[in-house]
Every structure is written in structure tokens, then in C-alpha cells.
XYZ file of C-alpha atoms in Angstrom:
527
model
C 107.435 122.591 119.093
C 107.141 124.965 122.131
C 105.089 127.490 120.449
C 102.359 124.965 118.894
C 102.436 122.511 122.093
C 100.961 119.532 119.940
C 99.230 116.704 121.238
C 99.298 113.176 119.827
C 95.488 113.175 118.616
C 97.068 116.783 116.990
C 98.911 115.079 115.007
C 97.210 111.772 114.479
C 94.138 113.357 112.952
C 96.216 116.561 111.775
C 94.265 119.487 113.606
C 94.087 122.749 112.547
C 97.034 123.281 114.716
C 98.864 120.807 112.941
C 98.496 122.376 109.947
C 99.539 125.762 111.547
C 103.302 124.489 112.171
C 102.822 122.885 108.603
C 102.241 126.494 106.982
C 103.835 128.504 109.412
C 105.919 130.732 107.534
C 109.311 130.685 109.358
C 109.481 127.095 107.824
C 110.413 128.732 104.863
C 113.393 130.306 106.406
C 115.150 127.194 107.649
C 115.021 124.527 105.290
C 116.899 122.380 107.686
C 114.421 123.120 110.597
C 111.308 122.290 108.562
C 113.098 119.337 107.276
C 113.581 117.969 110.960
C 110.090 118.737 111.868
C 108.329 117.601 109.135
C 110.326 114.218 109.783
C 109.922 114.353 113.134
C 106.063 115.703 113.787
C 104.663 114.164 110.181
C 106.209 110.960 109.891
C 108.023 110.005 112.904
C 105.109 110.961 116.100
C 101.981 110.634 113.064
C 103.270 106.659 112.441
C 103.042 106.297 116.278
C 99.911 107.957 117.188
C 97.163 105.717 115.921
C 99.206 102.635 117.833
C 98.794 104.572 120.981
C 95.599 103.562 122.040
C 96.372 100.000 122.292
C 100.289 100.303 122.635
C 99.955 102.620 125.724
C 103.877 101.209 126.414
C 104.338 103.796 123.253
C 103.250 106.834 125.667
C 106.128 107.915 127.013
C 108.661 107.452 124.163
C 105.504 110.013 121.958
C 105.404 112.017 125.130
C 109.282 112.961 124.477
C 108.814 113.463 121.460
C 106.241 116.064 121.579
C 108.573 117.509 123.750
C 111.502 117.617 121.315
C 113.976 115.714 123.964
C 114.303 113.257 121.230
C 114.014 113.489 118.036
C 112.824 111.403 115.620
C 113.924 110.346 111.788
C 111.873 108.057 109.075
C 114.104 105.676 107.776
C 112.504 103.928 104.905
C 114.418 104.186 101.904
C 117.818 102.664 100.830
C 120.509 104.259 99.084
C 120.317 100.715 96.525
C 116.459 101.143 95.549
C 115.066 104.666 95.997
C 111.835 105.164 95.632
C 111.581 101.002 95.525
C 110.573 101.276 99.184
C 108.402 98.095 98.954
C 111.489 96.102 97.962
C 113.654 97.201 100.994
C 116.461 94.782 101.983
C 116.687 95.635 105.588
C 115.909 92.506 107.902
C 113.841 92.171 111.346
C 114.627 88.619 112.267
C 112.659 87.324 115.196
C 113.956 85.849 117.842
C 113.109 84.475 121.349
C 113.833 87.825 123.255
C 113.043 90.579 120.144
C 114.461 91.079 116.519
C 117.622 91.755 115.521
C 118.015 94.950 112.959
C 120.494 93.983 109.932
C 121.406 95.703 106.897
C 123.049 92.767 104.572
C 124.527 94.588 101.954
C 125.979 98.204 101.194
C 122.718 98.855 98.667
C 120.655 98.259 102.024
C 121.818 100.832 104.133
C 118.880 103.789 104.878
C 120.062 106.733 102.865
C 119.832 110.526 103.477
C 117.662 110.957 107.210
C 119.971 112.339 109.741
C 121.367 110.012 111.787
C 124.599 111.553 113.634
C 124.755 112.587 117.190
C 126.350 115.704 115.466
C 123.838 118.596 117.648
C 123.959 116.693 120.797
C 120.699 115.661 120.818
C 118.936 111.844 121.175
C 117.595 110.213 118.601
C 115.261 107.396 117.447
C 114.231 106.142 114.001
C 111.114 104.312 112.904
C 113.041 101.639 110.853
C 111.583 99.876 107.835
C 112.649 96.051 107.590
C 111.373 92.822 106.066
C 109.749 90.363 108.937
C 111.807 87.695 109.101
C 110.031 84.269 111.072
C 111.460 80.949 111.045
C 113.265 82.397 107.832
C 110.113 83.489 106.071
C 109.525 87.084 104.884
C 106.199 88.268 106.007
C 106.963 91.658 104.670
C 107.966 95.247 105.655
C 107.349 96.676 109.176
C 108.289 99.774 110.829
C 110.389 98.748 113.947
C 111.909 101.314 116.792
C 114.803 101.695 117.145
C 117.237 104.125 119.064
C 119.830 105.129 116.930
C 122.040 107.657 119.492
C 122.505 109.199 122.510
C 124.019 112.932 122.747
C 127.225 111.826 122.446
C 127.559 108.866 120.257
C 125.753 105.997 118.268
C 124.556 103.159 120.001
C 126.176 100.068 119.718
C 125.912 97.756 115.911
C 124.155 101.506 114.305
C 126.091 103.101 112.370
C 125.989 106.572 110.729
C 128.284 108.293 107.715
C 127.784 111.957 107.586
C 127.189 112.790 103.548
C 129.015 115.777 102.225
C 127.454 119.203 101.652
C 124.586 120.019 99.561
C 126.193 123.481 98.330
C 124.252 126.648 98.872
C 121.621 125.248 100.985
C 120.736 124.879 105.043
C 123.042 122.483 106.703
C 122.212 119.142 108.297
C 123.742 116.197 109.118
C 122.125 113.778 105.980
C 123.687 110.394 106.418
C 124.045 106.908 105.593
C 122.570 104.373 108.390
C 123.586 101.008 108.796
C 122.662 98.284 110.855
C 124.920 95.599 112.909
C 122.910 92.711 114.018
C 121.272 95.446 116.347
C 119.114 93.529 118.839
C 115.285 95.394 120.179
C 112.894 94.072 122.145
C 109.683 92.394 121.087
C 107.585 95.841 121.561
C 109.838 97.306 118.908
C 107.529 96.241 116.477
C 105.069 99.395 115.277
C 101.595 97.297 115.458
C 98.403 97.196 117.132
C 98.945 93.941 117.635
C 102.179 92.390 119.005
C 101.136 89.382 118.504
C 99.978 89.396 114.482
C 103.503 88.185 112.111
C 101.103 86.560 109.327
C 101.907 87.517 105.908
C 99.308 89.837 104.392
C 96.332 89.073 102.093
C 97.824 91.890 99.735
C 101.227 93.191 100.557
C 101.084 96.357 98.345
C 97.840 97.155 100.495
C 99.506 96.531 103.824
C 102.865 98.399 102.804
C 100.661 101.358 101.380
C 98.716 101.206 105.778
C 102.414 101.039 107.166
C 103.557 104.742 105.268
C 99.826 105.995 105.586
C 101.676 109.320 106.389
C 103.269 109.824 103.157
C 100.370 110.991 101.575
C 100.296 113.601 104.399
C 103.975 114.433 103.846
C 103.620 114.873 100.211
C 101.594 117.543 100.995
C 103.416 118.838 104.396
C 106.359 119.604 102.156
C 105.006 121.748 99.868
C 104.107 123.977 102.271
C 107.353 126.307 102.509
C 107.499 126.383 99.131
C 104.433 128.124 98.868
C 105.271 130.705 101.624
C 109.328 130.737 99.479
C 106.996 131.826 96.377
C 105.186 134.882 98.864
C 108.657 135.930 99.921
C 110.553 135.933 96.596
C 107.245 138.253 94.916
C 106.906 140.398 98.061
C 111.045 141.395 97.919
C 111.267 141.464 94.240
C 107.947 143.675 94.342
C 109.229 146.213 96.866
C 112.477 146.163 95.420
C 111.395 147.300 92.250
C 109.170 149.973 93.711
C 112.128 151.955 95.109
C 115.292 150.717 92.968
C 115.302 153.274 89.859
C 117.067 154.314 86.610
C 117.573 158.199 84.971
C 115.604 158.059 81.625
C 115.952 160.682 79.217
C 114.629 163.143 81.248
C 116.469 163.997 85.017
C 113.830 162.208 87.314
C 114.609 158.722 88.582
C 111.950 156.134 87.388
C 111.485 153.014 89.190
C 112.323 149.954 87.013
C 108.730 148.546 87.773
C 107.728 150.340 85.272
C 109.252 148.323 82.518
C 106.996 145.559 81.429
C 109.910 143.158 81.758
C 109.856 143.711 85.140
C 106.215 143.765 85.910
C 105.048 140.378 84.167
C 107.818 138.308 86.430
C 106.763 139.776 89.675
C 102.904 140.043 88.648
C 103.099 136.176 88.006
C 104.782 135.192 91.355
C 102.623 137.226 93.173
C 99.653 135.570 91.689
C 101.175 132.136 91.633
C 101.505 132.947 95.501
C 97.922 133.844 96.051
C 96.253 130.880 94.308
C 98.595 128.653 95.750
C 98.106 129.616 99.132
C 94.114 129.399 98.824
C 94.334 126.373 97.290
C 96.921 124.652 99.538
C 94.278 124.877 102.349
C 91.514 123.421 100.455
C 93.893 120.367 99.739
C 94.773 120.376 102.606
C 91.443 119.524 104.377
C 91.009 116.988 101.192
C 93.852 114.971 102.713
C 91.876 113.990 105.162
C 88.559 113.261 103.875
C 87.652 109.786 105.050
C 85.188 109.017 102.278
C 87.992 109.455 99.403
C 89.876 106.469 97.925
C 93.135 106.969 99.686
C 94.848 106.476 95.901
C 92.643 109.232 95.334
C 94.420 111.121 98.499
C 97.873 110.044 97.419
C 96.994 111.413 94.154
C 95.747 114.950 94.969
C 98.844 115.093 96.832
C 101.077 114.699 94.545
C 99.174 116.654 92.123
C 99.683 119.799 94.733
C 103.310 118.928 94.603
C 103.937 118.656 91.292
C 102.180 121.905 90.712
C 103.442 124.223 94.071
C 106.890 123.120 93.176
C 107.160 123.662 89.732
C 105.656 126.625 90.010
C 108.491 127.697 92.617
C 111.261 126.872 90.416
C 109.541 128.958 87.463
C 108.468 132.200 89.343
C 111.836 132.293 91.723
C 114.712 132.402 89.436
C 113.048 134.900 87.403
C 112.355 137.607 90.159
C 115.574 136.886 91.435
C 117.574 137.579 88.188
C 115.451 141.016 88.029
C 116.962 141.689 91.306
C 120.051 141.984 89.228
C 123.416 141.293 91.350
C 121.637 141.848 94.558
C 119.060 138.924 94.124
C 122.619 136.395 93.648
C 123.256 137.453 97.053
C 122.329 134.882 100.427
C 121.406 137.888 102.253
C 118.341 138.553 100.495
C 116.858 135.043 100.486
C 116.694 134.049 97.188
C 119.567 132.122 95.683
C 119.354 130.286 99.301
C 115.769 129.499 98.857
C 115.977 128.455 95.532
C 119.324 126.029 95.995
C 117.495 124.282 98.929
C 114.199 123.932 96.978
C 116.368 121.772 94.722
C 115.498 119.290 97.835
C 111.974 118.926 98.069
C 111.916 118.052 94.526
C 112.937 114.477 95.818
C 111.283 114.578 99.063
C 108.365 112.597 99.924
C 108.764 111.203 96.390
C 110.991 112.461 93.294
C 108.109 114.376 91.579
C 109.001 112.690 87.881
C 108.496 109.312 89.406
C 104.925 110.022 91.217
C 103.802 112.009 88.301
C 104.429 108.608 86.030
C 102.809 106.175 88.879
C 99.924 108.413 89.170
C 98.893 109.655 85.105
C 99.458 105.499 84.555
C 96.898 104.759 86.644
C 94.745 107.512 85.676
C 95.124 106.620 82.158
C 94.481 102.828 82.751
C 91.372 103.884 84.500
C 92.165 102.749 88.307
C 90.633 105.468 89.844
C 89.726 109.267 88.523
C 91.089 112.525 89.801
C 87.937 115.049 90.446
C 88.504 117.523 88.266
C 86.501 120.657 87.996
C 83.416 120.943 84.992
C 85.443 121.871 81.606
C 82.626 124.630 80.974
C 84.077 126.177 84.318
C 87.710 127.571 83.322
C 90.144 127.144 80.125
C 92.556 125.725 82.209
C 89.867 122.782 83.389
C 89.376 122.664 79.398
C 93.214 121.895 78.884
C 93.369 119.355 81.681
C 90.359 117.218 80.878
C 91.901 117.622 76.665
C 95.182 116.298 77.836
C 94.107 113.824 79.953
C 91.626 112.172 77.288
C 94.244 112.414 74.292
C 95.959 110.287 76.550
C 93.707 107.882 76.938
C 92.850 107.811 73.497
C 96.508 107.390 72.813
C 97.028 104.332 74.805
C 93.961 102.639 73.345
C 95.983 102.588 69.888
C 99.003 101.134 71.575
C 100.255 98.127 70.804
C 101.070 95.894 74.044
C 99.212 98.842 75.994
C 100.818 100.387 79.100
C 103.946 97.523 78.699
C 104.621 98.427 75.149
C 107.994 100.631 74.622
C 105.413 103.313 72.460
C 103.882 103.666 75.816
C 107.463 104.257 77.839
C 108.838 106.849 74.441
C 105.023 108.532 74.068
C 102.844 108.722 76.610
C 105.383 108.571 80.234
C 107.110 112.355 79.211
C 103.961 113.920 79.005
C 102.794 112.727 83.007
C 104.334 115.230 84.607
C 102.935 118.373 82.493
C 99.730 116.457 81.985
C 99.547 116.270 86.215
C 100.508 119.730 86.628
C 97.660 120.947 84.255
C 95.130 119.174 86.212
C 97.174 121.026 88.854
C 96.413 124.389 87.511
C 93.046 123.837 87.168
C 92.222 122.725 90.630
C 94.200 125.797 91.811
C 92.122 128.073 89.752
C 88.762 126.207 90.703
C 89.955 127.163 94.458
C 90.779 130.538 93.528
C 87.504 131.060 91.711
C 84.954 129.883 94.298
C 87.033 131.085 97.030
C 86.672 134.879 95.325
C 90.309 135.819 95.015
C 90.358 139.350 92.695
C 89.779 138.766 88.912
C 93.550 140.669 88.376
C 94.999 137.794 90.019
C 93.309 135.036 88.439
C 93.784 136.839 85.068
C 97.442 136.788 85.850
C 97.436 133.241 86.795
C 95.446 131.865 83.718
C 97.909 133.759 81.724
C 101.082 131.923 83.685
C 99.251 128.570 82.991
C 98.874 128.945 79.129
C 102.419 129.888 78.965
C 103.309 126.345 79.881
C 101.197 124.576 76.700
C 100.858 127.878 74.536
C 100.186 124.962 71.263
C 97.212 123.726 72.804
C 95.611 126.918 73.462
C 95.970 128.024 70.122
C 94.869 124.709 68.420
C 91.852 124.270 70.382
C 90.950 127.379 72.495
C 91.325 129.610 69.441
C 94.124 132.125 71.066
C 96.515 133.102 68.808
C 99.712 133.517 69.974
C 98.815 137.553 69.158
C 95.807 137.083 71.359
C 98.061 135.478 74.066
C 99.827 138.206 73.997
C 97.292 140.511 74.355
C 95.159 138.653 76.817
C 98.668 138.819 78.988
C 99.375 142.621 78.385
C 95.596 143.654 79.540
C 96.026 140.862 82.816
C 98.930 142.447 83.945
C 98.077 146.268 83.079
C 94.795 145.489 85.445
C 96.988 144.350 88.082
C 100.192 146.444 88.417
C 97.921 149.582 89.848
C 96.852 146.825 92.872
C 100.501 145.390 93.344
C 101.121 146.882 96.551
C 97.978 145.578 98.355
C 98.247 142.408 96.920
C 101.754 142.016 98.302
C 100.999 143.413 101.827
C 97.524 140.713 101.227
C 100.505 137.934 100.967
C 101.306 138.432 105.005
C 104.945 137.454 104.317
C 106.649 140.871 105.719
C 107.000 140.204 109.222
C 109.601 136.818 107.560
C 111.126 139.040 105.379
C 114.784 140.406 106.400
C 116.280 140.812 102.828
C 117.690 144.357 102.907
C 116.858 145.534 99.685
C 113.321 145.874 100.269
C 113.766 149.456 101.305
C 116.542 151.613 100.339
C 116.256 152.161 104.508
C 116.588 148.914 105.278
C 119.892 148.598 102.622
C 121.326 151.327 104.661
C 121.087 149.809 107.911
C 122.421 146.744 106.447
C 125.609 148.325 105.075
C 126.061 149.863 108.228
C 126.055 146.847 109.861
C 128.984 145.024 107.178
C 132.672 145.186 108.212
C 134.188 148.037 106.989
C 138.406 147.539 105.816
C 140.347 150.296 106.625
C 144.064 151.079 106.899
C 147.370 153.486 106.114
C 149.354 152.159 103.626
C 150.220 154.742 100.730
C 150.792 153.145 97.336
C 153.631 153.822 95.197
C 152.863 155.207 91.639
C 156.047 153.635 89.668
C 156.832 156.163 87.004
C 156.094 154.559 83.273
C 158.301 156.301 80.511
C 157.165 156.287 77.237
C 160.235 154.481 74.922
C 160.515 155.321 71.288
């Protein structure tokens, strides 16, 4: 927070700045960290910050914020309905001198944000409840609410500390419940103190309240992206100096095996295209003039594809690491244990990718994808995505029917992430990344649907193979530059990137030592 010294209009309008702590690559070496700030900066100070020109009251409590004297957590789901947010049970009842906070049932309580004065720090959620006036619901509101001090909750909150997530970077995920918690009349996130009226369309006015989700679905992909540079860059160097005795007496280095190359080649690509095209969505987020389902959309679609991409290309470099890559020390099995997280975060990716391909398919809104003529992969997506369509048409009871729940729903997720790929390689292509690496990347993408390509691109699973073998033997000469072009080094401390910097490391281990002489018992051999 120090180094990027944000403002509120920073994050309100999410400068170039903003986006710097977004993509800053240290992110991706404290999941716990990035999962405060992106809480804390995205959510937490970017719900505030358009209020603040008419709430100026709300000043001081951003202004300490910013400052990271407080921090503060997003507490919008409940442990009974998930990604149900709309349907939250948690109540705001008015009253003469505020609202009072109350969580009627176990289901209700706010589920996973990090509630516990555990680190000795303040804390103050944005809490989402149902308006309750003269016993009316007039729907969900974010209300403030201070949740603890550095040394304990505050009265009626409290706060159960859930049990380790193994493997990954701790934090204090909880369970908050509310107490017939009173806060004053200003507690109420609005423009307009004075405005309790139901809504004219309460999806609409739910979808204004979390406008930052959108913003988060894409914030969180971000370390992911740098986890993909780090896990190619070790794996890379690694296999550059790490070597086996062949038949003859000099050492070769195990990059040269092709079983080796094509993992590494592929993350390094994946890391490239990614990158490019995360800053192109990126700047999409925030174009005014797009349908904000459109905005939602394209997020997830960057999700989906960033993150499935991570848990393809990580695993595999890290089991040609051998032993060493099962190691915490050298990143990987760390990285790839807490990415398990951001699956869910923002939005279980399963879940969005159904919501959004529905709507696609029932013709709500379109996706811009790029011209078919421009790339096989924009082929695939556009193929996919009117098969679909076609599909549903011959349903029986449409998008209700159980045809459409057993048929079309398990094909959103790869049907997003296509349209994923192509967008990604549309960036990559106008943006003049080197042919090696979009080779490679194509190649990646038609090992995911290998059927289609055959049926209607014409590429034999012979010619796959081929097409794959020539990518990668154009590439492997480059390999080296590309992974210095990745600008992860300076984040990387895993020591077997250099058989120097495994030295130093072993130096630094604790070394066992002592005196005791062992007794050899004699065995006699009995007849």
C-alpha cells in the first residue's frame, strides 16, 4: 500500500496504478497478501469511492484505509447459499437511531472473509443485508460495519476461525455472525441516505451494489498469470543445467528430451499470451460504452481461461522437476495448492461459466469474438458456440428442459474457455508476440478439443502431431530469451534454478551431526 500510495479516484476509476498493484508480481508470492489486498483495495475502498463525493462523512474512514490502519473485508456471501448472493438472509432493520445487523439463522452467517483480530490489526466489513422498513424487505444493501479492534471483536460480531487450507498461505478465513449489532443511520453505503424504496428491478440494483465484482473477477486472475511466468521460468532454467550421462561420458541436459521441452515450451507460451492479453482485458473492464453483462462476461471468460490454463501448465513442469519440484522451497507445489483458491473466488468458475454460455446461447447479449477467417482457434469458438445454439433450438422445453441441464450445461465451461483462447490469441496476434510462441500456444489450445480439429479443420491427429513437433522445434533454440522476456527473475528464489544457487541453499539447511558409534551385532549363519 506504501509503495503504490493509491488515491480514492485510483481506485474508483482503476488507474494505471491500480492495475500496477493488481499485476505486480510479488502478489504471486503471497497468496494470503494478495488475497487481503484484493479484498481490501478492489472491493472494500472501490465500493466506497464513488459514494465519496456526496458521502464526504465517508472521507476519513477511505482515508485509513488507503493507509492500511484498517483493513477492510467484503462480506457478501453466506456459508447457506454460496454463490446465491441475491438471496442473502442477513437483516438491516431500521430503526429510529440506525439499523440493527442480524444474522437469523446458522445458514446466514458470512462465510470465509477474515474476520478475527488474529494480526492485531482493525477491521471493518462492508456487510450485505436485506433492508428491512416497517417489516418490508426493500432488498440487499451494503452497510458498514466495524467488526474489531486490535485486540478483540466488537460487541454482538462474532468470528470462528476455519481450520487450515493444507499446503497453502495462511489466513485467518472465518465464519461472521451478527448479534442484533446496532450502526448508525450513515452506515448505509448510498448516495442517498435518505432513498429505502424498493427497486424498479432488484436483479439490476443488486448487480449496481457489487459493481466491483466484475473488476475482481478479473483482479484475481492476475497472480495466476505471473504463478504461470514463474513455474516456466524455474522449470526452464532448471532443465538447462540439471543433466543425465547418455551413452557416451558427457552430461546432457534433460531439456533435450522432447518430454521435457513440450511442457515447459507450453507454459512459457501460455505465460506470454496471457500476460498480453490480460492487459488488453484489462482496459476492456472499463470501457463505459460496453453492456456491463458484456463486462461481467469478458471477465469471467479471462478467468475461466488464465486459470485453467494454470492448473494445466503447473503440475506438469512441476512433475518434470522430479522430487525437487514436490518441494515448498521452490514455489511450485505451494503455488499450485493455493491456486486451488481462486478457482472459487470472485465466483466458482463452473457456476459463471453456466450463467454466462446460458445467456449467450439464449441470445441476451453476444461476446465479441474475433472474425473466424482470423485464427483456427476463433474457428473452434464461433463452431462451438453455434452447435450450441443449434442444439437448444431442438430442445424440448428449451433452456428449462432436463436435455438442456444433461447436454448442453457440461459443455459451458470448455465452450467459454475456447472463446477464451481465441481472444488470447487475437491479443497475441495484433499485439506481434513471435510466431514460435503463438505456434506453441495454438498447439496447447487444440490439445484441449483435438475431435473438433480433426472433424472440421482437417488435422489429423498425425498432422497434430506434426504441426506440434515443428512449433516446438522453432521455439526451443529461443527458450532462453523468451524466459528472461517473461521479467519474472527478480520474484524467483527457488534454488534449483542454478546449480549455484542449490549450493548456497544447502549451505544454508541445518546440518545433523554427532558421535555416537553404532554397534554391528554379529549375524551367524545356522544350518
Amino acid at each position: 500500500m506504501n509503495t503504490y500510495n493509491l488515491t480514492a479516484s485510483d481506485v474508483q476509476f482503476c488507474s494505471p496504478k491500480y492495475w500496477a498493484l493488481m499485476t505486480d508480481p510479488i502478489m504471486s508470492l503471497d497468496t494470503a497478501m494478495f488475497t487481503i489486498l484484493a479484498a481490501h483495495v478492489g472491493l472494500t475502498i472501490g465500493t466506497l469511492s464513488r459514494h465519496l463525493h456526496k458521502r464526504p462523512d465517508l472521507r476519513p474512514l477511505v482515508n485509513r484505509l488507503l493507509r492500511f490502519d484498517t483493513v477492510g473485508i467484503y462480506l457478501l456471501t453466506e456459508r447457506g447459499h454460496g454463490l446465491d448472493a441475491f438471496n442473502i438472509e442477513t437483516t438491516a432493520t431500521k430503526t429510529a437511531g440506525g439499523f440493527i445487523i442480524d444474522t437469523p439463522r446458522e445458514e446466514a452467517c458470512k462465510f470465509m472473509p477474515a474476520s478475527t483480530p488474529a494480526f492485531g490489526i482493525p477491521k471493518v466489513a462492508l456487510v450485505m443485508a436485506r433492508l428491512m422498513v416497517d417489516g418490508e424487505d426493500r432488498g440487499p444493501r451494503f452497510f458498514i460495519v466495524p467488526v474489531c479492534n486490535e485486540q478483540e471483536m466488537y460487541q454482538g460480531v462474532g468470528s470462528i476461525r476455519l481450520g487450515p487450507r493444507p499446503g497453502t498461505s495462511p489466513l485467518d478465513f472465518s465464519i461472521t455472525s451478527f448479534n442484533q449489532v446496532h450502526v448508525p443511520h450513515t452506515a448505509l453505503v448510498s448516495s442517498n441516505l435518505s432513498d429505502y424504496s424498493i427497486p424498479a428491478s432488484p436483479l439490476e440494483a443488486w448487480w449496481d451494489e457489487v459493481w466491483r465484482i466484475p473488476l475482481g473477477t478479473i483482479a484475481v486472475t492476475a497472480p495466476w498469470i505471473s504463478s504461470i511466468k514463474a513455474a516456466a521460468f524455474i522449470a526452464g532454467r532448471y532443465s538447462m543445467h540439471r543433466s543425465v550421462l547418455g551413452k557416451g561420458t558427457d552430461p546432457i541436459p534433460i531439456l533435450s528430451f522432447r518430454t521435457q521441452q513440450w511442457p515447459i515450451a507450453q507454459a512459457t507460451a501460455v505465460a506470454h499470451v496471457m500476460s498480453n492479453w490480460y492487459t488488453v482485458a484489462a482496459k476492456q473492464s472499463l470501457d463505459k460504452s460496453l453492456d456491463h453483462r458484456v463486462k461481467h462476461g469478458l471477465a469471467v471468460i479471462v478467468k475461466t481461461t488464465a486459470c485453467r490454463h494454470f492448473q494445466r501448465c503447473v503440475p506438469e513442469v512441476a512433475e518434470r522437476c522430479g522430487a525437487q519440484g514436490t518441494f515448498e522451497h521452490n514455489y511450485m507445489a505451494r503455488i499450485d495448492n493455493d491456486g486451488k483458491g481462486v478457482i472459487i473466488a470472485e465466483g466458482d468458475i463452473m457456476t459463471l461459466c453456466i450463467r454466462l454460455f446460458s445467456e449467450l446461447l439464449l441470445r441476451r447479449y453476444e461476446i465479441p469474438l474475433p472474425d473466424a477467417k482470423e485464427s483456427l482457434l476463433a474457428q473452434h469458438a464461433i463452431s462451438i458456440l453455434e452447435e450450441n445454439i443449434e442444439l437448444l433450438s431442438q430442445l424440448r422445453g428449451g433452456h428449462r428442459s432436463s436435455s438442456f441441464n444433461s447436454l448442453i450445461l457440461p459443455q459451458a465451461e470448455s465452450a467459454i474457455e475456447a472463446m477464451g483462447h481465441a481472444l488470447a490469441y487475437s491479443a497475441a496476434l495484433k499485439s506481434g508476440l513471435p510466431k514460435p510462441l503463438l505456434d506453441i500456444y495454438e498447439c496447447a489450445v487444440i490439445r484441449r478439443d483435438p475431435a473438433w480439429y480433426s472433424e472440421q479443420a482437417g488435422l489429423t491427429r498425425i498432422r497434430q502431431r506434426m504441426r506440434e513437433d515443428d512449433a516446438v522445434s522453432s521455439m526451443i533454440p529461443h527458450l532462453d530469451a523468451y524466459l528472461d522476456a517473461l521479467h519474472i527473475e527478480n520474484y524467483v528464489s527457488a534454488p534449483i534454478v542454478s546449480d549455484e544457487a542449490w549450493k548456497e541453499y544447502h549451505a544454508s539447511m541445518p546440518v545433523y551431526t554427532g558421535n555416537a558409534i553404532a554397534s554391528i551385532d554379529q549375524v551367524q549363519a545356522m544350518l
